[in-house]
Amino acid sequence: MPATRLDGKALAATMRAEVAAAAAARAAAGRRPPGLAAVIVGDNPASQVYVRNKHRACQDAGFASWVHTLPAATTQAELLALVARLNADPAVHGVLVQLPLPRQIDEGAVLRAVAPAKDVDCFHPENVGLLATGHPRYYPCTPHGVVQLLHRNGIATAGREVVVVGRSNIVGKPLALMLAQKPTAANPAGGDATVTVAHTRTRDLAAVCRRAEVLVAAAGVPGVVTPDMVAPGAAVVDVGTNSVGGKLVGDVHPAVADVAGFLSPVPGGVGPMTITMLLVNTLAAAG
Ligand code: GUN
């Protein structure tokens, strides 16, 4: 029997309606809308699509949204000056600098310049530290999207074997932390798993993956998770966003659907959830 689809598009629509209702309640109370400022430097086509989607999602939820598009030759000082301006703007509750940045810019310096209270990506070291010590200010958007996709589809992680393939700062590392932690009010079912982080230097990746009751593919390698690497009935979450011949494909080979119990598709799985969690964080940032 083919795997049950973990429909991120449908869940994202439900959760965005919840966020929009909260934004409408703020407006009815005469409060200013939650506001997100996104900054994009250069003309990376994938980044342009992501930022456009974030902007649209904000507008649809009744948020204020600004997109600052800077040329590829922007200097670090110019970018830092814009971030400082957004940090000081009371209408802006969330500041997001889209990655990757052009090489002349020190990414770490820019991420450290975003005011931690406005860091709705949860990339600032202060927020990463708060997350790691179990006192999160925000959850990073993609990992939180994965956790919600599991939780709201009734897939438990407590006490179970979870394997995360990938150790990036954006996905693998924070997701492993969230899944291993004790549950919290904001992450009620996301934790208590036995988590293994696998990566390019893992010996016998297939054997490690087969241990997983929940397998998360976040390696950035198209189709790297093949059916022989999946235990029958496992829940598989595909975080891959690879462009192959102009088409968006995941890290999970399509034939995994014949083995897995649950599978999130690409597109229509984690992607819409990531943007939804950005809205959740921006609403929280607005207070
Ligand atoms: N580039 C790829 N994913 C992300 C993300 O979640 N946030 C930002 N700011 N840049 C990204």
PDB file of C-alpha atoms and ligand atoms in Angstrom:
ATOM      1  CA  MET A   1       0.000   0.000   0.000  1.00  0.00           C
ATOM      2  CA  PRO A   2       1.455   3.402  -0.891  1.00  0.00           C
ATOM      3  CA  ALA A   3       2.420   5.747   1.928  1.00  0.00           C
ATOM      4  CA  THR A   4      -0.124   8.128   3.403  1.00  0.00           C
ATOM      5  CA  ARG A   5       0.676  11.652   2.203  1.00  0.00           C
ATOM      6  CA  LEU A   6       1.632  14.218   4.812  1.00  0.00           C
ATOM      7  CA  ASP A   7      -0.123  17.135   3.158  1.00  0.00           C
ATOM      8  CA  GLY A   8       1.767  20.269   4.153  1.00  0.00           C
ATOM      9  CA  LYS A   9      -0.239  22.442   1.817  1.00  0.00           C
ATOM     10  CA  ALA A  10      -3.529  21.598   3.530  1.00  0.00           C
ATOM     11  CA  LEU A  11      -2.077  21.887   7.040  1.00  0.00           C
ATOM     12  CA  ALA A  12      -0.404  25.176   6.149  1.00  0.00           C
ATOM     13  CA  ALA A  13      -3.759  26.540   4.944  1.00  0.00           C
ATOM     14  CA  THR A  14      -5.381  25.573   8.260  1.00  0.00           C
ATOM     15  CA  MET A  15      -2.600  27.132  10.316  1.00  0.00           C
ATOM     16  CA  ARG A  16      -2.455  30.282   8.163  1.00  0.00           C
ATOM     17  CA  ALA A  17      -6.182  30.738   8.780  1.00  0.00           C
ATOM     18  CA  GLU A  18      -5.447  30.570  12.538  1.00  0.00           C
ATOM     19  CA  VAL A  19      -2.727  33.200  12.155  1.00  0.00           C
ATOM     20  CA  ALA A  20      -4.925  35.421   9.975  1.00  0.00           C
ATOM     21  CA  ALA A  21      -7.686  35.239  12.588  1.00  0.00           C
ATOM     22  CA  ALA A  22      -5.226  36.412  15.246  1.00  0.00           C
ATOM     23  CA  ALA A  23      -4.069  39.265  12.996  1.00  0.00           C
ATOM     24  CA  ALA A  24      -7.696  40.261  12.377  1.00  0.00           C
ATOM     25  CA  ALA A  25      -8.352  40.297  16.128  1.00  0.00           C
ATOM     26  CA  ARG A  26      -5.369  42.655  16.573  1.00  0.00           C
ATOM     27  CA  ALA A  27      -6.729  44.927  13.862  1.00  0.00           C
ATOM     28  CA  ALA A  28     -10.204  44.912  15.469  1.00  0.00           C
ATOM     29  CA  ALA A  29      -8.557  46.011  18.722  1.00  0.00           C
ATOM     30  CA  GLY A  30      -6.966  48.939  16.877  1.00  0.00           C
ATOM     31  CA  ARG A  31      -3.437  47.527  17.033  1.00  0.00           C
ATOM     32  CA  ARG A  32      -1.004  47.723  14.153  1.00  0.00           C
ATOM     33  CA  PRO A  33      -0.596  44.590  12.024  1.00  0.00           C
ATOM     34  CA  PRO A  34       2.329  42.228  12.508  1.00  0.00           C
ATOM     35  CA  GLY A  35       5.027  43.448  10.124  1.00  0.00           C
ATOM     36  CA  LEU A  36       7.772  41.498   8.360  1.00  0.00           C
ATOM     37  CA  ALA A  37      10.652  43.072   6.447  1.00  0.00           C
ATOM     38  CA  ALA A  38      12.513  40.732   4.112  1.00  0.00           C
ATOM     39  CA  VAL A  39      15.858  41.630   2.578  1.00  0.00           C
ATOM     40  CA  ILE A  40      17.189  39.979  -0.548  1.00  0.00           C
ATOM     41  CA  VAL A  41      20.611  40.723  -2.002  1.00  0.00           C
ATOM     42  CA  GLY A  42      21.337  39.822  -5.608  1.00  0.00           C
ATOM     43  CA  ASP A  43      19.320  37.848  -8.105  1.00  0.00           C
ATOM     44  CA  ASN A  44      19.401  34.215  -6.964  1.00  0.00           C
ATOM     45  CA  PRO A  45      16.247  32.856  -8.682  1.00  0.00           C
ATOM     46  CA  ALA A  46      15.325  30.418  -5.885  1.00  0.00           C
ATOM     47  CA  SER A  47      15.675  33.165  -3.264  1.00  0.00           C
ATOM     48  CA  GLN A  48      13.465  35.448  -5.324  1.00  0.00           C
ATOM     49  CA  VAL A  49      10.736  32.790  -5.413  1.00  0.00           C
ATOM     50  CA  TYR A  50      11.013  32.156  -1.652  1.00  0.00           C
ATOM     51  CA  VAL A  51      10.843  35.857  -0.786  1.00  0.00           C
ATOM     52  CA  ARG A  52       7.926  36.435  -3.138  1.00  0.00           C
ATOM     53  CA  ASN A  53       6.049  33.532  -1.504  1.00  0.00           C
ATOM     54  CA  LYS A  54       6.787  34.902   1.982  1.00  0.00           C
ATOM     55  CA  HIS A  55       5.559  38.348   0.945  1.00  0.00           C
ATOM     56  CA  ARG A  56       2.323  36.916  -0.484  1.00  0.00           C
ATOM     57  CA  ALA A  57       1.727  34.787   2.601  1.00  0.00           C
ATOM     58  CA  CYS A  58       2.091  37.890   4.799  1.00  0.00           C
ATOM     59  CA  GLN A  59      -0.358  39.851   2.694  1.00  0.00           C
ATOM     60  CA  ASP A  60      -2.868  36.993   2.696  1.00  0.00           C
ATOM     61  CA  ALA A  61      -2.681  36.808   6.513  1.00  0.00           C
ATOM     62  CA  GLY A  62      -3.282  40.539   6.929  1.00  0.00           C
ATOM     63  CA  PHE A  63       0.310  41.327   7.884  1.00  0.00           C
ATOM     64  CA  ALA A  64       2.343  44.315   6.767  1.00  0.00           C
ATOM     65  CA  SER A  65       5.175  43.161   4.530  1.00  0.00           C
ATOM     66  CA  TRP A  66       8.123  44.910   2.956  1.00  0.00           C
ATOM     67  CA  VAL A  67      10.666  43.428   0.552  1.00  0.00           C
ATOM     68  CA  HIS A  68      13.991  45.254   0.247  1.00  0.00           C
ATOM     69  CA  THR A  69      15.790  44.178  -2.903  1.00  0.00           C
ATOM     70  CA  LEU A  70      19.463  45.148  -3.020  1.00  0.00           C
ATOM     71  CA  PRO A  71      21.872  44.736  -5.935  1.00  0.00           C
ATOM     72  CA  ALA A  72      24.383  41.858  -5.986  1.00  0.00           C
ATOM     73  CA  ALA A  73      27.261  44.331  -5.504  1.00  0.00           C
ATOM     74  CA  THR A  74      25.868  45.646  -2.190  1.00  0.00           C
ATOM     75  CA  THR A  75      28.582  46.073   0.434  1.00  0.00           C
ATOM     76  CA  GLN A  76      28.410  44.637   3.922  1.00  0.00           C
ATOM     77  CA  ALA A  77      28.243  48.158   5.356  1.00  0.00           C
ATOM     78  CA  GLU A  78      25.235  49.001   3.178  1.00  0.00           C
ATOM     79  CA  LEU A  79      23.423  45.830   4.208  1.00  0.00           C
ATOM     80  CA  LEU A  80      24.222  46.386   7.895  1.00  0.00           C
ATOM     81  CA  ALA A  81      22.893  49.946   7.612  1.00  0.00           C
ATOM     82  CA  LEU A  82      19.577  48.648   6.253  1.00  0.00           C
ATOM     83  CA  VAL A  83      19.341  46.006   8.993  1.00  0.00           C
ATOM     84  CA  ALA A  84      19.973  48.709  11.624  1.00  0.00           C
ATOM     85  CA  ARG A  85      17.193  50.824  10.143  1.00  0.00           C
ATOM     86  CA  LEU A  86      14.752  47.892  10.212  1.00  0.00           C
ATOM     87  CA  ASN A  87      15.794  47.008  13.781  1.00  0.00           C
ATOM     88  CA  ALA A  88      14.817  50.549  14.831  1.00  0.00           C
ATOM     89  CA  ASP A  89      11.490  50.680  12.955  1.00  0.00           C
ATOM     90  CA  PRO A  90       8.562  50.024  15.345  1.00  0.00           C
ATOM     91  CA  ALA A  91       6.265  48.910  12.484  1.00  0.00           C
ATOM     92  CA  VAL A  92       8.709  46.106  11.663  1.00  0.00           C
ATOM     93  CA  HIS A  93       8.364  43.181  14.083  1.00  0.00           C
ATOM     94  CA  GLY A  94      10.336  40.619  12.098  1.00  0.00           C
ATOM     95  CA  VAL A  95      13.513  41.063  10.027  1.00  0.00           C
ATOM     96  CA  LEU A  96      14.577  38.343   7.620  1.00  0.00           C
ATOM     97  CA  VAL A  97      17.725  38.428   5.506  1.00  0.00           C
ATOM     98  CA  GLN A  98      17.358  35.804   2.797  1.00  0.00           C
ATOM     99  CA  LEU A  99      20.312  33.423   2.441  1.00  0.00           C
ATOM    100  CA  PRO A 100      22.612  32.825   0.665  1.00  0.00           C
ATOM    101  CA  LEU A 101      24.314  36.214   0.532  1.00  0.00           C
ATOM    102  CA  PRO A 102      26.888  37.245  -2.075  1.00  0.00           C
ATOM    103  CA  ARG A 103      30.460  36.347  -1.160  1.00  0.00           C
ATOM    104  CA  GLN A 104      31.663  39.831  -0.315  1.00  0.00           C
ATOM    105  CA  ILE A 105      29.284  39.794   2.658  1.00  0.00           C
ATOM    106  CA  ASP A 106      30.060  38.022   5.942  1.00  0.00           C
ATOM    107  CA  GLU A 107      26.856  36.076   6.569  1.00  0.00           C
ATOM    108  CA  GLY A 108      27.557  35.586  10.280  1.00  0.00           C
ATOM    109  CA  ALA A 109      28.075  39.305  10.830  1.00  0.00           C
ATOM    110  CA  VAL A 110      24.738  40.071   9.184  1.00  0.00           C
ATOM    111  CA  LEU A 111      22.826  37.417  11.120  1.00  0.00           C
ATOM    112  CA  ARG A 112      24.350  38.737  14.365  1.00  0.00           C
ATOM    113  CA  ALA A 113      23.238  42.275  13.433  1.00  0.00           C
ATOM    114  CA  VAL A 114      19.526  41.402  13.366  1.00  0.00           C
ATOM    115  CA  ALA A 115      17.923  42.390  16.682  1.00  0.00           C
ATOM    116  CA  PRO A 116      17.315  39.052  18.483  1.00  0.00           C
ATOM    117  CA  ALA A 117      13.712  40.013  19.294  1.00  0.00           C
ATOM    118  CA  LYS A 118      13.069  40.546  15.554  1.00  0.00           C
ATOM    119  CA  ASP A 119      14.986  37.454  14.425  1.00  0.00           C
ATOM    120  CA  VAL A 120      11.992  35.469  13.183  1.00  0.00           C
ATOM    121  CA  ASP A 121      14.275  33.045  11.305  1.00  0.00           C
ATOM    122  CA  CYS A 122      15.891  32.112  14.667  1.00  0.00           C
ATOM    123  CA  PHE A 123      19.378  32.367  13.132  1.00  0.00           C
ATOM    124  CA  HIS A 124      20.960  34.786  15.664  1.00  0.00           C
ATOM    125  CA  PRO A 125      23.399  33.001  18.010  1.00  0.00           C
ATOM    126  CA  GLU A 126      21.464  34.306  21.028  1.00  0.00           C
ATOM    127  CA  ASN A 127      18.282  32.641  19.757  1.00  0.00           C
ATOM    128  CA  VAL A 128      20.129  29.469  18.754  1.00  0.00           C
ATOM    129  CA  GLY A 129      21.560  29.369  22.289  1.00  0.00           C
ATOM    130  CA  LEU A 130      18.132  29.860  23.843  1.00  0.00           C
ATOM    131  CA  LEU A 131      16.789  27.030  21.674  1.00  0.00           C
ATOM    132  CA  ALA A 132      19.696  24.743  22.558  1.00  0.00           C
ATOM    133  CA  THR A 133      19.232  25.325  26.281  1.00  0.00           C
ATOM    134  CA  GLY A 134      15.507  24.641  26.158  1.00  0.00           C
ATOM    135  CA  HIS A 135      14.280  28.241  26.513  1.00  0.00           C
ATOM    136  CA  PRO A 136      13.327  29.088  22.953  1.00  0.00           C
ATOM    137  CA  ARG A 137      12.364  32.622  21.976  1.00  0.00           C
ATOM    138  CA  TYR A 138      11.458  31.355  18.504  1.00  0.00           C
ATOM    139  CA  TYR A 139      11.634  28.023  16.740  1.00  0.00           C
ATOM    140  CA  PRO A 140      13.426  28.097  13.379  1.00  0.00           C
ATOM    141  CA  CYS A 141      10.851  27.905  10.609  1.00  0.00           C
ATOM    142  CA  THR A 142      11.720  24.761   8.660  1.00  0.00           C
ATOM    143  CA  PRO A 143      12.394  22.522  11.687  1.00  0.00           C
ATOM    144  CA  HIS A 144       9.231  23.811  13.325  1.00  0.00           C
ATOM    145  CA  GLY A 145       7.314  23.080  10.128  1.00  0.00           C
ATOM    146  CA  VAL A 146       8.593  19.485  10.224  1.00  0.00           C
ATOM    147  CA  VAL A 147       7.613  19.072  13.867  1.00  0.00           C
ATOM    148  CA  GLN A 148       4.118  20.463  13.263  1.00  0.00           C
ATOM    149  CA  LEU A 149       3.666  18.278  10.181  1.00  0.00           C
ATOM    150  CA  LEU A 150       4.413  15.206  12.302  1.00  0.00           C
ATOM    151  CA  HIS A 151       2.464  16.332  15.360  1.00  0.00           C
ATOM    152  CA  ARG A 152      -0.697  17.435  13.577  1.00  0.00           C
ATOM    153  CA  ASN A 153      -0.749  14.174  11.590  1.00  0.00           C
ATOM    154  CA  GLY A 154      -0.631  12.164  14.819  1.00  0.00           C
ATOM    155  CA  ILE A 155       2.925  10.880  14.301  1.00  0.00           C
ATOM    156  CA  ALA A 156       4.536  10.628  17.716  1.00  0.00           C
ATOM    157  CA  THR A 157       8.249  11.077  18.293  1.00  0.00           C
ATOM    158  CA  ALA A 158       8.484  10.404  22.051  1.00  0.00           C
ATOM    159  CA  GLY A 159      10.686   7.426  22.779  1.00  0.00           C
ATOM    160  CA  ARG A 160      11.093   6.652  19.084  1.00  0.00           C
ATOM    161  CA  GLU A 161      14.111   6.378  16.808  1.00  0.00           C
ATOM    162  CA  VAL A 162      14.424   9.451  14.617  1.00  0.00           C
ATOM    163  CA  VAL A 163      17.166   9.847  12.027  1.00  0.00           C
ATOM    164  CA  VAL A 164      17.884  13.280  10.563  1.00  0.00           C
ATOM    165  CA  VAL A 165      20.000  13.183   7.402  1.00  0.00           C
ATOM    166  CA  GLY A 166      21.769  16.545   7.216  1.00  0.00           C
ATOM    167  CA  ARG A 167      23.494  18.777   9.780  1.00  0.00           C
ATOM    168  CA  SER A 168      22.909  22.287   8.448  1.00  0.00           C
ATOM    169  CA  ASN A 169      22.442  25.253  10.767  1.00  0.00           C
ATOM    170  CA  ILE A 170      19.066  25.956   9.158  1.00  0.00           C
ATOM    171  CA  VAL A 171      17.511  22.479   9.341  1.00  0.00           C
ATOM    172  CA  GLY A 172      19.422  19.417  10.560  1.00  0.00           C
ATOM    173  CA  LYS A 173      21.087  20.806  13.674  1.00  0.00           C
ATOM    174  CA  PRO A 174      18.128  22.706  15.173  1.00  0.00           C
ATOM    175  CA  LEU A 175      15.662  19.958  14.207  1.00  0.00           C
ATOM    176  CA  ALA A 176      17.758  17.356  16.026  1.00  0.00           C
ATOM    177  CA  LEU A 177      17.716  19.592  19.124  1.00  0.00           C
ATOM    178  CA  MET A 178      13.969  20.109  18.970  1.00  0.00           C
ATOM    179  CA  LEU A 179      13.210  16.422  18.528  1.00  0.00           C
ATOM    180  CA  ALA A 180      15.504  15.336  21.361  1.00  0.00           C
ATOM    181  CA  GLN A 181      14.282  17.912  23.868  1.00  0.00           C
ATOM    182  CA  LYS A 182      11.624  17.538  26.490  1.00  0.00           C
ATOM    183  CA  PRO A 183       8.271  18.830  25.225  1.00  0.00           C
ATOM    184  CA  THR A 184       7.530  22.514  25.853  1.00  0.00           C
ATOM    185  CA  ALA A 185       4.335  24.545  25.661  1.00  0.00           C
ATOM    186  CA  ALA A 186       5.237  25.764  22.165  1.00  0.00           C
ATOM    187  CA  ASN A 187       6.525  22.376  21.067  1.00  0.00           C
ATOM    188  CA  PRO A 188       4.185  20.035  22.917  1.00  0.00           C
ATOM    189  CA  ALA A 189       4.880  16.815  21.079  1.00  0.00           C
ATOM    190  CA  GLY A 190       8.067  17.618  19.269  1.00  0.00           C
ATOM    191  CA  GLY A 191      10.525  16.075  21.643  1.00  0.00           C
ATOM    192  CA  ASP A 192      11.614  13.056  23.637  1.00  0.00           C
ATOM    193  CA  ALA A 193      12.930  11.210  20.576  1.00  0.00           C
ATOM    194  CA  THR A 194      16.162   9.253  20.327  1.00  0.00           C
ATOM    195  CA  VAL A 195      17.802  11.275  17.579  1.00  0.00           C
ATOM    196  CA  THR A 196      20.636  10.302  15.258  1.00  0.00           C
ATOM    197  CA  VAL A 197      22.145  12.953  12.993  1.00  0.00           C
ATOM    198  CA  ALA A 198      23.584  11.429   9.820  1.00  0.00           C
ATOM    199  CA  HIS A 199      25.626  13.267   7.195  1.00  0.00           C
ATOM    200  CA  THR A 200      28.073  12.876   4.332  1.00  0.00           C
ATOM    201  CA  ARG A 201      30.686  11.186   6.563  1.00  0.00           C
ATOM    202  CA  THR A 202      28.250   8.679   8.067  1.00  0.00           C
ATOM    203  CA  ARG A 203      29.395   5.092   7.546  1.00  0.00           C
ATOM    204  CA  ASP A 204      26.670   2.886   6.008  1.00  0.00           C
ATOM    205  CA  LEU A 205      24.031   5.589   5.723  1.00  0.00           C
ATOM    206  CA  ALA A 206      21.460   3.030   4.538  1.00  0.00           C
ATOM    207  CA  ALA A 207      21.792   0.942   7.710  1.00  0.00           C
ATOM    208  CA  VAL A 208      21.517   4.031   9.918  1.00  0.00           C
ATOM    209  CA  CYS A 209      18.417   5.228   8.064  1.00  0.00           C
ATOM    210  CA  ARG A 210      16.765   1.818   8.339  1.00  0.00           C
ATOM    211  CA  ARG A 211      16.805   2.228  12.134  1.00  0.00           C
ATOM    212  CA  ALA A 212      14.456   5.181  11.808  1.00  0.00           C
ATOM    213  CA  GLU A 213      10.804   5.089  12.748  1.00  0.00           C
ATOM    214  CA  VAL A 214      10.793   8.721  11.641  1.00  0.00           C
ATOM    215  CA  LEU A 215      13.278   9.654   8.908  1.00  0.00           C
ATOM    216  CA  VAL A 216      13.931  13.271   7.932  1.00  0.00           C
ATOM    217  CA  ALA A 217      15.850  13.922   4.717  1.00  0.00           C
ATOM    218  CA  ALA A 218      17.536  17.325   4.802  1.00  0.00           C
ATOM    219  CA  ALA A 219      20.767  16.663   2.937  1.00  0.00           C
ATOM    220  CA  GLY A 220      20.201  18.792  -0.155  1.00  0.00           C
ATOM    221  CA  VAL A 221      20.962  15.858  -2.458  1.00  0.00           C
ATOM    222  CA  PRO A 222      18.222  14.894  -4.928  1.00  0.00           C
ATOM    223  CA  GLY A 223      16.823  11.401  -4.352  1.00  0.00           C
ATOM    224  CA  VAL A 224      19.527  10.431  -1.832  1.00  0.00           C
ATOM    225  CA  VAL A 225      17.033   8.477   0.294  1.00  0.00           C
ATOM    226  CA  THR A 226      16.127   5.351  -1.657  1.00  0.00           C
ATOM    227  CA  PRO A 227      13.600   2.583  -0.790  1.00  0.00           C
ATOM    228  CA  ASP A 228      16.285   0.213   0.564  1.00  0.00           C
ATOM    229  CA  MET A 229      17.114   2.834   3.229  1.00  0.00           C
ATOM    230  CA  VAL A 230      13.603   2.988   4.671  1.00  0.00           C
ATOM    231  CA  ALA A 231      12.060   0.637   7.237  1.00  0.00           C
ATOM    232  CA  PRO A 232       8.620  -0.571   6.123  1.00  0.00           C
ATOM    233  CA  GLY A 233       5.951   1.694   7.612  1.00  0.00           C
ATOM    234  CA  ALA A 234       8.338   4.486   8.660  1.00  0.00           C
ATOM    235  CA  ALA A 235       7.285   8.132   8.485  1.00  0.00           C
ATOM    236  CA  VAL A 236       9.517   9.966   6.003  1.00  0.00           C
ATOM    237  CA  VAL A 237       9.729  13.758   5.837  1.00  0.00           C
ATOM    238  CA  ASP A 238      11.384  15.238   2.763  1.00  0.00           C
ATOM    239  CA  VAL A 239      12.966  18.657   3.369  1.00  0.00           C
ATOM    240  CA  GLY A 240      14.838  18.689   0.047  1.00  0.00           C
ATOM    241  CA  THR A 241      14.388  21.682  -2.257  1.00  0.00           C
ATOM    242  CA  ASN A 242      16.650  20.791  -5.165  1.00  0.00           C
ATOM    243  CA  SER A 243      16.307  22.230  -8.617  1.00  0.00           C
ATOM    244  CA  VAL A 244      16.829  19.545 -11.268  1.00  0.00           C
ATOM    245  CA  GLY A 245      16.325  20.679 -14.835  1.00  0.00           C
ATOM    246  CA  GLY A 246      14.241  23.581 -13.577  1.00  0.00           C
ATOM    247  CA  LYS A 247      11.996  21.250 -11.570  1.00  0.00           C
ATOM    248  CA  LEU A 248      11.734  21.208  -7.764  1.00  0.00           C
ATOM    249  CA  VAL A 249      12.653  17.759  -6.434  1.00  0.00           C
ATOM    250  CA  GLY A 250      13.216  16.450  -2.930  1.00  0.00           C
ATOM    251  CA  ASP A 251      15.897  14.372  -1.235  1.00  0.00           C
ATOM    252  CA  VAL A 252      13.628  11.317  -1.197  1.00  0.00           C
ATOM    253  CA  HIS A 253      13.345   9.022  -4.197  1.00  0.00           C
ATOM    254  CA  PRO A 254       9.690   8.735  -5.328  1.00  0.00           C
ATOM    255  CA  ALA A 255       9.769   4.916  -4.982  1.00  0.00           C
ATOM    256  CA  VAL A 256      10.068   5.375  -1.195  1.00  0.00           C
ATOM    257  CA  ALA A 257       6.270   5.838  -1.289  1.00  0.00           C
ATOM    258  CA  ASP A 258       5.999   2.051  -1.806  1.00  0.00           C
ATOM    259  CA  VAL A 259       7.815   1.305   1.481  1.00  0.00           C
ATOM    260  CA  ALA A 260       7.080   4.172   3.874  1.00  0.00           C
ATOM    261  CA  GLY A 261       3.942   4.423   6.017  1.00  0.00           C
ATOM    262  CA  PHE A 262       3.831   8.209   5.692  1.00  0.00           C
ATOM    263  CA  LEU A 263       5.606  10.516   3.274  1.00  0.00           C
ATOM    264  CA  SER A 264       5.620  14.279   2.843  1.00  0.00           C
ATOM    265  CA  PRO A 265       5.754  15.260  -0.825  1.00  0.00           C
ATOM    266  CA  VAL A 266       7.938  17.836  -2.593  1.00  0.00           C
ATOM    267  CA  PRO A 267       6.394  20.194  -3.477  1.00  0.00           C
ATOM    268  CA  GLY A 268       3.458  20.488  -1.074  1.00  0.00           C
ATOM    269  CA  GLY A 269       5.017  19.113   2.112  1.00  0.00           C
ATOM    270  CA  VAL A 270       7.474  21.014   4.279  1.00  0.00           C
ATOM    271  CA  GLY A 271       7.758  24.072   1.990  1.00  0.00           C
ATOM    272  CA  PRO A 272       4.347  25.593   2.754  1.00  0.00           C
ATOM    273  CA  MET A 273       4.850  24.766   6.445  1.00  0.00           C
ATOM    274  CA  THR A 274       8.118  26.722   6.586  1.00  0.00           C
ATOM    275  CA  ILE A 275       6.404  29.915   5.469  1.00  0.00           C
ATOM    276  CA  THR A 276       3.543  29.297   7.869  1.00  0.00           C
ATOM    277  CA  MET A 277       5.982  29.074  10.790  1.00  0.00           C
ATOM    278  CA  LEU A 278       7.476  32.389   9.669  1.00  0.00           C
ATOM    279  CA  LEU A 279       4.012  33.910  10.060  1.00  0.00           C
ATOM    280  CA  VAL A 280       3.664  32.282  13.496  1.00  0.00           C
ATOM    281  CA  ASN A 281       6.999  33.793  14.594  1.00  0.00           C
ATOM    282  CA  THR A 282       6.192  37.234  13.180  1.00  0.00           C
ATOM    283  CA  LEU A 283       2.864  37.233  15.012  1.00  0.00           C
ATOM    284  CA  ALA A 284       4.706  36.284  18.212  1.00  0.00           C
ATOM    285  CA  ALA A 285       7.298  39.008  17.588  1.00  0.00           C
ATOM    286  CA  ALA A 286       4.497  41.576  17.338  1.00  0.00           C
ATOM    287  CA  GLY A 287       3.503  40.628  20.893  1.00  0.00           C
TER     288      GLY A 287
HETATM  289  N1  GUN B   1      17.495  30.407   2.652  1.00  0.00           N
HETATM  290  C1  GUN B   1      17.028  29.142   2.614  1.00  0.00           C
HETATM  291  N2  GUN B   1      16.153  28.936   3.618  1.00  0.00           N
HETATM  292  C2  GUN B   1      16.060  30.094   4.299  1.00  0.00           C
HETATM  293  C3  GUN B   1      15.307  30.517   5.429  1.00  0.00           C
HETATM  294  O1  GUN B   1      14.540  29.761   6.044  1.00  0.00           O
HETATM  295  N3  GUN B   1      15.486  31.797   5.818  1.00  0.00           N
HETATM  296  C4  GUN B   1      16.341  32.639   5.171  1.00  0.00           C
HETATM  297  N4  GUN B   1      16.454  33.874   5.652  1.00  0.00           N
HETATM  298  N5  GUN B   1      17.048  32.278   4.125  1.00  0.00           N
HETATM  299  C5  GUN B   1      16.906  31.014   3.697  1.00  0.00           C
END
